[in-house]
Amino acid sequence: MRWTDDRGGNVDDRRGSGGGGGMIVGGGLGTLIIAAIVFFLGGDPSGILNSGSMQSTVDTGERRELSVQDKKIGEMVKMMAAWNTQTWSQIFKENGMNYSDPEIVLFESTTNSGCGTAQAAMGPFYCPADQKIYMDMSFFNELQQRFGAQVTEFTVAYVLAHEMGHHIQTLLGTTQKVDALRRSGRYSEAEMNRVSVATELQADFYAGVWAKRTDDSKKIIEPGDIQSAIDAAQAVGDDNIQKRSQGYVNQESFTHGSSAQRKEWFMKGYNTGDIRQGDTFNQLLK
């Protein structure tokens, strides 16, 4: 991935500050594993975050200096944040809408969020309640070591773009409509799982649109970058996660889409660069 001099966005770097990076009180390993499986690259994590076993933290108060590598990561995220701001502002303008940034929070171990206590084991997520993206960068070690994805700088760009996709859904009202369906109680768990899959695949589509449009203007993509994004998307496909965690696949319990679907919708976004082509709901819920 080619770096540029762009820096910006709305980044809150909480790493090394000692604030909010405490021990879990009452948390259990089982809950952490469930959270990791359910919410890797996912949307609103409040159902797990606000559960009784994960509500409270104790701030250890420990502080540390950020390493040279930590600072480089911070600069990279600020660069990607600027790219997202510029690309999505332009796309929204073309469609007669106004765009507003989410805040990107970098943290270690735990921190507070509008959806409850954010934890590293959950992977990156977007919280609609405060319109912030939460990222503990240790997730990318997990992605490589446990889920078999080869992590590159563009892998980070894809993951951030996916979470930005959930922010786009909030700005467009999609998140609110899905939440209303969930709260109505009229739909079975299997039916809501299908809605969740459509939601996640649309976020992958938006990530592909972002990649295409940003490369058109910035020329950031280098050989192998798109494949690294596809590898990450496929690594956290429901079928791949289920095979690794339980040894078999149950399609009715999918919440994010299969590896093949995640690749398909990311590439559709990348190949079209057109936000209007991403109606996963009509495509998948017929």
Tab-separated table of C-alpha atoms in Angstrom:
chain	number	residue	atom	x	y	z
A	1	MET	CA	0.000	0.000	0.000
A	2	ARG	CA	1.370	3.388	-0.999
A	3	TRP	CA	1.385	5.996	1.754
A	4	THR	CA	0.450	9.620	1.111
A	5	ASP	CA	0.906	12.827	3.113
A	6	ASP	CA	-2.803	12.915	4.027
A	7	ARG	CA	-3.514	13.007	7.738
A	8	GLY	CA	-6.762	13.817	9.462
A	9	GLY	CA	-10.070	12.318	10.267
A	10	ASN	CA	-11.227	12.110	13.851
A	11	VAL	CA	-8.803	9.801	15.688
A	12	ASP	CA	-8.709	9.348	19.467
A	13	ASP	CA	-5.549	7.410	20.329
A	14	ARG	CA	-5.990	6.018	23.855
A	15	ARG	CA	-3.052	3.618	23.692
A	16	GLY	CA	-0.508	4.000	26.443
A	17	SER	CA	-2.630	6.509	28.326
A	18	GLY	CA	-3.574	4.225	31.192
A	19	GLY	CA	-7.150	5.452	31.026
A	20	GLY	CA	-9.778	2.773	30.523
A	21	GLY	CA	-7.204	0.042	29.937
A	22	GLY	CA	-8.061	-2.013	32.984
A	23	MET	CA	-8.738	-5.555	34.094
A	24	ILE	CA	-12.062	-7.227	33.499
A	25	VAL	CA	-14.099	-7.845	36.634
A	26	GLY	CA	-16.429	-10.819	36.355
A	27	GLY	CA	-15.530	-11.608	32.738
A	28	GLY	CA	-14.987	-15.155	31.566
A	29	LEU	CA	-12.950	-16.704	28.785
A	30	GLY	CA	-16.063	-18.330	27.328
A	31	THR	CA	-17.738	-14.961	26.903
A	32	LEU	CA	-14.621	-13.532	25.277
A	33	ILE	CA	-14.466	-16.381	22.760
A	34	ILE	CA	-18.157	-16.006	21.917
A	35	ALA	CA	-17.713	-12.275	21.480
A	36	ALA	CA	-14.715	-12.795	19.243
A	37	ILE	CA	-16.536	-15.263	17.006
A	38	VAL	CA	-19.788	-13.312	16.812
A	39	PHE	CA	-18.417	-9.835	16.341
A	40	PHE	CA	-15.170	-10.063	14.327
A	41	LEU	CA	-15.607	-7.319	11.740
A	42	GLY	CA	-19.158	-6.845	12.923
A	43	GLY	CA	-21.622	-4.101	13.744
A	44	ASP	CA	-23.272	-3.164	17.028
A	45	PRO	CA	-21.711	-5.272	19.819
A	46	SER	CA	-23.911	-3.976	22.639
A	47	GLY	CA	-25.639	-7.316	23.187
A	48	ILE	CA	-22.399	-8.891	24.395
A	49	LEU	CA	-20.796	-5.764	25.799
A	50	ASN	CA	-23.681	-4.950	28.101
A	51	SER	CA	-24.158	-8.489	29.378
A	52	GLY	CA	-23.833	-8.874	33.121
A	53	SER	CA	-20.500	-10.688	33.006
A	54	MET	CA	-18.678	-7.911	31.178
A	55	GLN	CA	-19.986	-4.646	32.578
A	56	SER	CA	-17.289	-3.435	34.935
A	57	THR	CA	-13.589	-2.715	34.651
A	58	VAL	CA	-10.904	-1.656	37.047
A	59	ASP	CA	-8.493	0.963	35.733
A	60	THR	CA	-4.977	-0.184	36.510
A	61	GLY	CA	-3.673	3.351	35.940
A	62	GLU	CA	-0.610	1.992	34.168
A	63	ARG	CA	0.950	4.211	31.523
A	64	ARG	CA	3.584	3.495	28.950
A	65	GLU	CA	5.383	5.334	26.201
A	66	LEU	CA	4.265	4.479	22.692
A	67	SER	CA	6.962	2.678	20.720
A	68	VAL	CA	8.205	3.799	17.323
A	69	GLN	CA	6.016	1.094	15.766
A	70	ASP	CA	3.000	2.239	17.801
A	71	LYS	CA	3.483	5.782	16.529
A	72	LYS	CA	3.782	4.562	12.948
A	73	ILE	CA	0.512	2.679	13.329
A	74	GLY	CA	-1.099	5.853	14.664
A	75	GLU	CA	0.122	7.798	11.630
A	76	MET	CA	-1.193	5.078	9.330
A	77	VAL	CA	-4.647	5.169	10.900
A	78	LYS	CA	-4.740	8.977	10.661
A	79	MET	CA	-3.832	8.675	6.979
A	80	MET	CA	-6.572	6.099	6.392
A	81	ALA	CA	-9.025	8.258	8.327
A	82	ALA	CA	-8.243	11.182	6.021
A	83	TRP	CA	-8.733	8.952	2.969
A	84	ASN	CA	-12.122	7.829	4.266
A	85	THR	CA	-13.208	11.389	4.989
A	86	GLN	CA	-12.254	12.599	1.524
A	87	THR	CA	-13.721	9.632	-0.356
A	88	TRP	CA	-17.024	9.415	1.493
A	89	SER	CA	-17.502	13.192	1.490
A	90	GLN	CA	-17.209	13.102	-2.299
A	91	ILE	CA	-19.552	10.122	-2.701
A	92	PHE	CA	-22.196	11.705	-0.473
A	93	LYS	CA	-21.871	15.026	-2.319
A	94	GLU	CA	-22.416	13.255	-5.650
A	95	ASN	CA	-25.636	11.801	-4.248
A	96	GLY	CA	-26.933	15.064	-2.767
A	97	MET	CA	-26.183	14.185	0.854
A	98	ASN	CA	-23.973	15.495	3.646
A	99	TYR	CA	-21.328	13.255	5.197
A	100	SER	CA	-20.114	13.356	8.800
A	101	ASP	CA	-17.104	11.486	10.201
A	102	PRO	CA	-17.201	8.865	12.905
A	103	GLU	CA	-14.511	8.986	15.575
A	104	ILE	CA	-11.860	6.262	15.384
A	105	VAL	CA	-10.701	5.094	18.810
A	106	LEU	CA	-7.418	3.197	19.140
A	107	PHE	CA	-7.151	1.382	22.460
A	108	GLU	CA	-5.416	-1.447	24.292
A	109	SER	CA	-7.169	-4.236	26.199
A	110	THR	CA	-10.336	-2.373	27.257
A	111	THR	CA	-11.944	1.032	27.011
A	112	ASN	CA	-15.362	2.577	27.484
A	113	SER	CA	-17.739	2.925	24.547
A	114	GLY	CA	-21.294	4.048	23.968
A	115	CYS	CA	-22.192	0.353	23.617
A	116	GLY	CA	-20.560	-0.717	26.883
A	117	THR	CA	-17.057	-1.927	27.661
A	118	ALA	CA	-14.969	-2.439	24.523
A	119	GLN	CA	-12.502	-5.318	24.688
A	120	ALA	CA	-9.623	-6.408	22.503
A	121	ALA	CA	-10.987	-9.960	22.214
A	122	MET	CA	-14.004	-8.669	20.315
A	123	GLY	CA	-12.102	-7.361	17.320
A	124	PRO	CA	-12.757	-3.989	15.689
A	125	PHE	CA	-16.367	-2.801	15.826
A	126	TYR	CA	-18.597	0.177	15.141
A	127	CYS	CA	-20.885	1.479	17.875
A	128	PRO	CA	-23.967	3.244	16.458
A	129	ALA	CA	-24.812	4.731	19.855
A	130	ASP	CA	-21.795	7.072	19.824
A	131	GLN	CA	-20.881	6.737	16.114
A	132	LYS	CA	-17.346	5.617	16.918
A	133	ILE	CA	-15.129	2.850	15.538
A	134	TYR	CA	-13.118	0.964	18.171
A	135	MET	CA	-9.884	-0.787	17.181
A	136	ASP	CA	-7.375	-2.657	19.315
A	137	MET	CA	-4.579	-3.345	16.852
A	138	SER	CA	-3.777	-6.707	18.478
A	139	PHE	CA	-6.755	-7.997	16.486
A	140	PHE	CA	-4.541	-8.242	13.434
A	141	ASN	CA	-2.244	-10.715	15.196
A	142	GLU	CA	-5.326	-12.833	15.896
A	143	LEU	CA	-6.461	-12.526	12.300
A	144	GLN	CA	-3.163	-13.946	11.112
A	145	GLN	CA	-2.419	-16.503	13.822
A	146	ARG	CA	-5.893	-17.918	14.476
A	147	PHE	CA	-7.779	-17.316	11.250
A	148	GLY	CA	-5.062	-17.765	8.656
A	149	ALA	CA	-5.094	-14.359	6.946
A	150	GLN	CA	-1.835	-12.812	5.758
A	151	VAL	CA	-1.932	-9.365	7.341
A	152	THR	CA	-0.652	-6.342	5.410
A	153	GLU	CA	-1.153	-2.606	5.779
A	154	PHE	CA	-4.030	-2.857	3.334
A	155	THR	CA	-5.626	-5.490	5.572
A	156	VAL	CA	-5.905	-2.742	8.193
A	157	ALA	CA	-7.339	-0.412	5.536
A	158	TYR	CA	-9.976	-3.007	4.599
A	159	VAL	CA	-11.008	-3.675	8.206
A	160	LEU	CA	-11.327	0.048	8.890
A	161	ALA	CA	-13.273	0.484	5.640
A	162	HIS	CA	-15.673	-2.302	6.677
A	163	GLU	CA	-16.371	-0.573	9.980
A	164	MET	CA	-16.757	2.716	8.090
A	165	GLY	CA	-19.351	0.838	6.046
A	166	HIS	CA	-21.411	0.377	9.201
A	167	HIS	CA	-21.146	4.121	9.824
A	168	ILE	CA	-22.410	4.751	6.290
A	169	GLN	CA	-25.360	2.476	7.086
A	170	THR	CA	-26.114	4.580	10.164
A	171	LEU	CA	-25.950	7.811	8.180
A	172	LEU	CA	-28.290	6.338	5.543
A	173	GLY	CA	-30.757	4.988	8.127
A	174	THR	CA	-30.113	1.297	7.399
A	175	THR	CA	-28.845	0.554	10.907
A	176	GLN	CA	-31.971	2.064	12.439
A	177	LYS	CA	-34.272	0.010	10.189
A	178	VAL	CA	-32.461	-3.221	11.056
A	179	ASP	CA	-32.640	-2.380	14.760
A	180	ALA	CA	-36.396	-1.745	14.461
A	181	LEU	CA	-36.842	-5.169	12.854
A	182	ARG	CA	-34.882	-6.774	15.657
A	183	ARG	CA	-36.846	-4.991	18.370
A	184	SER	CA	-40.228	-5.761	16.809
A	185	GLY	CA	-40.071	-9.387	17.902
A	186	ARG	CA	-41.909	-10.451	14.750
A	187	TYR	CA	-39.001	-12.346	13.239
A	188	SER	CA	-37.325	-15.597	14.176
A	189	GLU	CA	-33.662	-15.875	15.045
A	190	ALA	CA	-32.969	-17.506	11.678
A	191	GLU	CA	-34.721	-14.661	9.848
A	192	MET	CA	-32.798	-12.007	11.772
A	193	ASN	CA	-29.572	-13.874	11.049
A	194	ARG	CA	-30.304	-13.436	7.334
A	195	VAL	CA	-30.846	-9.711	7.895
A	196	SER	CA	-27.547	-9.574	9.783
A	197	VAL	CA	-25.764	-11.276	6.878
A	198	ALA	CA	-27.198	-8.714	4.446
A	199	THR	CA	-26.043	-5.924	6.766
A	200	GLU	CA	-22.490	-7.252	7.014
A	201	LEU	CA	-22.142	-7.976	3.306
A	202	GLN	CA	-23.292	-4.453	2.521
A	203	ALA	CA	-20.503	-3.153	4.789
A	204	ASP	CA	-18.070	-5.284	2.759
A	205	PHE	CA	-19.538	-3.799	-0.430
A	206	TYR	CA	-19.012	-0.276	0.910
A	207	ALA	CA	-15.419	-1.207	1.771
A	208	GLY	CA	-14.921	-2.226	-1.847
A	209	VAL	CA	-16.454	1.031	-3.105
A	210	TRP	CA	-14.122	2.953	-0.800
A	211	ALA	CA	-11.075	1.023	-2.074
A	212	LYS	CA	-11.960	1.706	-5.713
A	213	ARG	CA	-12.763	5.369	-5.303
A	214	THR	CA	-9.770	6.090	-3.060
A	215	ASP	CA	-7.391	4.370	-5.446
A	216	ASP	CA	-8.861	6.330	-8.359
A	217	SER	CA	-7.952	9.594	-6.619
A	218	LYS	CA	-4.884	8.629	-4.561
A	219	LYS	CA	-3.307	5.649	-6.374
A	220	ILE	CA	-2.732	3.868	-3.060
A	221	ILE	CA	-3.187	0.239	-4.125
A	222	GLU	CA	-0.120	-1.838	-4.923
A	223	PRO	CA	0.150	-5.440	-6.209
A	224	GLY	CA	-1.250	-7.891	-3.662
A	225	ASP	CA	-3.298	-5.333	-1.722
A	226	ILE	CA	-6.729	-6.349	-3.000
A	227	GLN	CA	-5.898	-10.006	-2.431
A	228	SER	CA	-4.935	-9.242	1.173
A	229	ALA	CA	-8.348	-7.609	1.694
A	230	ILE	CA	-10.070	-10.633	0.175
A	231	ASP	CA	-8.005	-12.971	2.379
A	232	ALA	CA	-9.087	-11.062	5.497
A	233	ALA	CA	-12.745	-11.068	4.435
A	234	GLN	CA	-12.664	-14.795	3.714
A	235	ALA	CA	-10.800	-15.600	6.936
A	236	VAL	CA	-13.697	-14.270	8.992
A	237	GLY	CA	-16.451	-15.749	6.858
A	238	ASP	CA	-18.958	-17.609	9.015
A	239	ASP	CA	-18.173	-20.956	7.403
A	240	ASN	CA	-14.442	-20.584	8.049
A	241	ILE	CA	-14.957	-19.528	11.668
A	242	GLN	CA	-17.435	-22.348	12.309
A	243	LYS	CA	-15.129	-24.963	10.804
A	244	ARG	CA	-12.284	-23.786	13.022
A	245	SER	CA	-14.345	-23.420	16.192
A	246	GLN	CA	-16.800	-26.335	16.034
A	247	GLY	CA	-15.700	-28.505	13.113
A	248	TYR	CA	-18.870	-28.166	11.025
A	249	VAL	CA	-20.949	-25.494	9.254
A	250	ASN	CA	-24.505	-24.443	10.154
A	251	GLN	CA	-25.660	-21.995	7.515
A	252	GLU	CA	-28.805	-20.984	9.443
A	253	SER	CA	-26.619	-19.524	12.181
A	254	PHE	CA	-24.574	-17.353	9.783
A	255	THR	CA	-24.508	-13.692	10.868
A	256	HIS	CA	-21.800	-12.218	8.610
A	257	GLY	CA	-21.886	-14.286	5.426
A	258	SER	CA	-19.765	-17.059	3.999
A	259	SER	CA	-16.188	-16.546	2.845
A	260	ALA	CA	-17.375	-16.668	-0.767
A	261	GLN	CA	-20.104	-14.088	-0.132
A	262	ARG	CA	-17.737	-11.702	1.611
A	263	LYS	CA	-15.345	-11.855	-1.323
A	264	GLU	CA	-18.206	-11.459	-3.812
A	265	TRP	CA	-19.639	-8.309	-2.262
A	266	PHE	CA	-16.297	-6.651	-1.553
A	267	MET	CA	-15.315	-7.223	-5.182
A	268	LYS	CA	-18.679	-5.975	-6.441
A	269	GLY	CA	-18.064	-2.722	-4.585
A	270	TYR	CA	-14.520	-2.535	-5.879
A	271	ASN	CA	-15.436	-3.318	-9.478
A	272	THR	CA	-18.372	-0.891	-9.664
A	273	GLY	CA	-17.276	1.918	-7.343
A	274	ASP	CA	-20.998	2.764	-7.203
A	275	ILE	CA	-22.718	2.967	-3.823
A	276	ARG	CA	-26.092	2.452	-5.515
A	277	GLN	CA	-25.191	-1.128	-6.510
A	278	GLY	CA	-25.022	-2.439	-2.941
A	279	ASP	CA	-28.602	-3.405	-2.073
A	280	THR	CA	-27.724	-6.692	-0.406
A	281	PHE	CA	-31.123	-6.815	1.307
A	282	ASN	CA	-33.168	-7.227	-1.902
A	283	GLN	CA	-30.545	-9.621	-3.261
A	284	LEU	CA	-30.378	-11.881	-0.205
A	285	LEU	CA	-33.800	-11.648	1.450
A	286	LYS	CA	-36.041	-12.626	-1.469
